[in-house]
Short mmCIF file of C-alpha atoms in Angstrom, two decimals:
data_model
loop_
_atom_site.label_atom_id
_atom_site.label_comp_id
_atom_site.label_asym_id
_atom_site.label_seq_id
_atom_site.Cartn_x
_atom_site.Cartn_y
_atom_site.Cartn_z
CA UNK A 249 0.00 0.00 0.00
CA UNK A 250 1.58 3.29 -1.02
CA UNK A 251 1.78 6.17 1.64
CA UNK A 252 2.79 9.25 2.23
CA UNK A 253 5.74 10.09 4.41
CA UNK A 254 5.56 13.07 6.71
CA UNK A 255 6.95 14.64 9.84
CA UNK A 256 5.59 14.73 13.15
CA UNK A 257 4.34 18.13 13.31
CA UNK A 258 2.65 17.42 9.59
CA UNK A 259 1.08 13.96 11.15
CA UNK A 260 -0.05 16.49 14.17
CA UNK A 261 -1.36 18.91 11.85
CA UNK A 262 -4.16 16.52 10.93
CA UNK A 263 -5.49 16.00 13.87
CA UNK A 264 -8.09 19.19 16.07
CA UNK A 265 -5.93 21.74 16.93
CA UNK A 266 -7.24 21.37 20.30
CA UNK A 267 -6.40 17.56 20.35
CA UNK A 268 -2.81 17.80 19.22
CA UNK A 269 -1.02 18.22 23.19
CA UNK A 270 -3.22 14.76 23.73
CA UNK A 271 -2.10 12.86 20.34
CA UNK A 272 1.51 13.70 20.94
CA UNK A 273 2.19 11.77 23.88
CA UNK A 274 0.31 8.48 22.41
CA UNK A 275 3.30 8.63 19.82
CA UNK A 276 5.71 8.96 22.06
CA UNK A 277 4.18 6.36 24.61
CA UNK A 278 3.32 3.21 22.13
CA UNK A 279 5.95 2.04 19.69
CA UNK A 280 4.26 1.94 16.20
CA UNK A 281 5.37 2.95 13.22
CA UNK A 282 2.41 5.44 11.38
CA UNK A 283 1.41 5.70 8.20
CA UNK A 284 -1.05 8.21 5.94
CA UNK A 285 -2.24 5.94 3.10
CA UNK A 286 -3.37 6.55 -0.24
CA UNK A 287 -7.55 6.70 0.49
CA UNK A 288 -8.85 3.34 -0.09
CA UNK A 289 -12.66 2.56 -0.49
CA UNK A 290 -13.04 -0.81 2.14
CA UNK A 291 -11.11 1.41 5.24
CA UNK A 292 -10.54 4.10 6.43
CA UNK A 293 -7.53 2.76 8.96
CA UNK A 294 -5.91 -0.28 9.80
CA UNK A 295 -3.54 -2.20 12.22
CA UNK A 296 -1.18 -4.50 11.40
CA UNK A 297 0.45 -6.54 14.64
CA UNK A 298 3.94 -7.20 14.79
CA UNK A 299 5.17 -10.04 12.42
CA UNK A 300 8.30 -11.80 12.10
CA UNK A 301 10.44 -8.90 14.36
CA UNK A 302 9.14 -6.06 12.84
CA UNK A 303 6.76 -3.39 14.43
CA UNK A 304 3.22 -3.16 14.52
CA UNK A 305 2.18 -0.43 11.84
CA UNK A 306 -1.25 1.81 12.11
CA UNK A 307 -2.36 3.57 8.78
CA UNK A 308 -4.96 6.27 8.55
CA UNK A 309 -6.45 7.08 5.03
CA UNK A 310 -5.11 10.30 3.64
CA UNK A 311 -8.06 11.86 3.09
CA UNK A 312 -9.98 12.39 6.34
CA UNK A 313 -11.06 15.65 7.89
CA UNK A 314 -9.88 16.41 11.79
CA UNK A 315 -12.17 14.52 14.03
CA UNK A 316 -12.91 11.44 11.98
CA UNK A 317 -8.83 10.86 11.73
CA UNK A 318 -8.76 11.40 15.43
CA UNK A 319 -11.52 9.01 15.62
CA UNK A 320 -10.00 6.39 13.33
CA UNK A 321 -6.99 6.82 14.85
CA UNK A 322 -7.67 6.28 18.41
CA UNK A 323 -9.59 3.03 16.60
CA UNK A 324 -6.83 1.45 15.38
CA UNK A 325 -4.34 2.45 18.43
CA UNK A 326 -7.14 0.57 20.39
CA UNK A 327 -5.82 -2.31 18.94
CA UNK A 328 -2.34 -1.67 19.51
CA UNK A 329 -3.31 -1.85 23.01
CA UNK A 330 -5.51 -4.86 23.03
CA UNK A 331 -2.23 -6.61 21.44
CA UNK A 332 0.60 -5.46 23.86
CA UNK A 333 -2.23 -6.32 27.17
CA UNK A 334 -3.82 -9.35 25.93
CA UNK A 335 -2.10 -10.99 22.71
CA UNK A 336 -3.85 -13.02 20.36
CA UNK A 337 -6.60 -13.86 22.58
CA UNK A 338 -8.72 -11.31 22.03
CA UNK A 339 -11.12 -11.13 19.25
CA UNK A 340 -10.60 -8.06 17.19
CA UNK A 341 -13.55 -5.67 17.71
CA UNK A 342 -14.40 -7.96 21.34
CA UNK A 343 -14.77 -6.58 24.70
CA UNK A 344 -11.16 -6.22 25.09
CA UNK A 345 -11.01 -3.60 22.36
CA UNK A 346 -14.23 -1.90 23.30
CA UNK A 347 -13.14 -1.04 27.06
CA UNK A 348 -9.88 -0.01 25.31
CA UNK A 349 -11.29 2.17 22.45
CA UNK A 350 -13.29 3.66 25.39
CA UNK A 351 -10.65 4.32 27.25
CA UNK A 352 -8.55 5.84 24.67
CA UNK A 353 -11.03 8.44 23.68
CA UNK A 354 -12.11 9.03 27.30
CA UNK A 355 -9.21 12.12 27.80
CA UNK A 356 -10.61 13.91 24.84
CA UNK A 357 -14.58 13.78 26.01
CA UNK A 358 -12.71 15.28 29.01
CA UNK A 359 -11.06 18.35 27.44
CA UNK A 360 -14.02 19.01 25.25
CA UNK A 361 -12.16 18.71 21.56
CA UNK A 362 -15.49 17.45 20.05
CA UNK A 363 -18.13 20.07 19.32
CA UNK A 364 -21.33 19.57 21.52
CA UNK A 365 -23.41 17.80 19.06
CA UNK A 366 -20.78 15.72 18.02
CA UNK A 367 -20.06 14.42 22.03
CA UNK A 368 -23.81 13.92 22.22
CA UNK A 369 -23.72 11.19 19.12
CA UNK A 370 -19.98 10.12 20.73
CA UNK A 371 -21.09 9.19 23.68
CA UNK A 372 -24.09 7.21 22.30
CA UNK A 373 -22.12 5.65 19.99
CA UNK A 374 -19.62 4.69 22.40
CA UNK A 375 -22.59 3.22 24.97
CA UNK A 376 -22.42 -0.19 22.45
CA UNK A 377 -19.31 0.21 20.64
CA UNK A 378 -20.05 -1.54 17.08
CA UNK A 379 -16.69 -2.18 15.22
CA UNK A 380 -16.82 0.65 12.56
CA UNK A 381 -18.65 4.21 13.13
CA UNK A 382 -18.85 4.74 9.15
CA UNK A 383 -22.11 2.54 9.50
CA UNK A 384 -23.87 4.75 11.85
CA UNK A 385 -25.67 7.63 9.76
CA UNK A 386 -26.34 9.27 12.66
CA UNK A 387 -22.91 9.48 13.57
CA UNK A 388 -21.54 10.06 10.33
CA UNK A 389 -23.94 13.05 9.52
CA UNK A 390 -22.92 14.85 13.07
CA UNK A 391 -19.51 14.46 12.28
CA UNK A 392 -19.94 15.75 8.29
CA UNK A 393 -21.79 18.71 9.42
CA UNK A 394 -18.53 19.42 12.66
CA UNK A 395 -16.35 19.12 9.66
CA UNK A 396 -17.90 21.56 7.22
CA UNK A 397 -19.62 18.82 5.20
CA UNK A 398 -23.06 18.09 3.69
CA UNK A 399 -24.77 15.23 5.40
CA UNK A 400 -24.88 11.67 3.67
CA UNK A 401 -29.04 10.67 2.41
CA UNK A 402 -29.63 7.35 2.87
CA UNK A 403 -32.60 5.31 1.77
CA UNK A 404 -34.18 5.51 4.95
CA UNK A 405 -34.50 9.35 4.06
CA UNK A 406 -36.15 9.04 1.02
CA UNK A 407 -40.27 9.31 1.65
#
């Protein structure tokens, strides 16, 4: 998969401004190596363990706006976690990663980064924790209209 390399401060510089003093420390705290992909259609991040020696490696599509990188981010670091405290044992999206995804995203609910509407439909979302947020329209149209876009129209919308 083709990515893009880039400093530290550019890697910062997609996150919320008002995020950035939390992000930092995650990169210095976990040993990963990080990559911005090329935007790919089936994901919008992904972890990859560490395999024969090498390092575990997150990748975050090139192409997100501010909170949903955070977002996906914090996803896939989630599983960096899940890895170092509990190996192979735990299923991928399972409880394990759930309590950890929660618990990674926690410090920012706590500083207020997110936009009022956009904790409202975080903190619901985060009450089940499916796997992927991209399949929650309610979710995804809070978070297009915090980050200047137009929401998505599903079929339920259509009369």
């Amino acid at each position: 998969m083709p990515y893009l390399p880039e400093t530290v401060d550019a890697v910062l510089a997609r996150f919320p401004e008002k995020a950035r003093p939390l992000v930092k420390p995650l990169f210095d705290n976990y040993k990963f190596l990080f990559r911005i992909t090329l935007p790919r259609r089936s994901r919008l991040g992904s972890y990859k363990g560490v395999r024969a020696g090498g390092r575990p490696v997150i990748q975050i599509n090139a192409d997100l706006k501010p909170y949903t990188f955070l977002l996906v981010f914090l996803h896939e670091l989630a599983h960096h976690v899940v890895m170092i405290n509990y190996g192979r044992r735990a299923k991928p999206h399972g409880n394990e990663w759930k309590k950890s995804y929660r618990e990674m995203v926690q410090p920012f609910f706590d500083t207020d980064i997110f936009p009022a509407d956009l904790t409202n439909e975080l903190l619901r979302y985060f009450r089940k924790t499916p796997a992927t947020f991209h399949r929650d329209t309610r979710l995804i149209n809070v978070l297009a209209m915090a980050e200047g876009g137009k929401p998505v129209v599903t079929v339920n919308d259509i009369p």
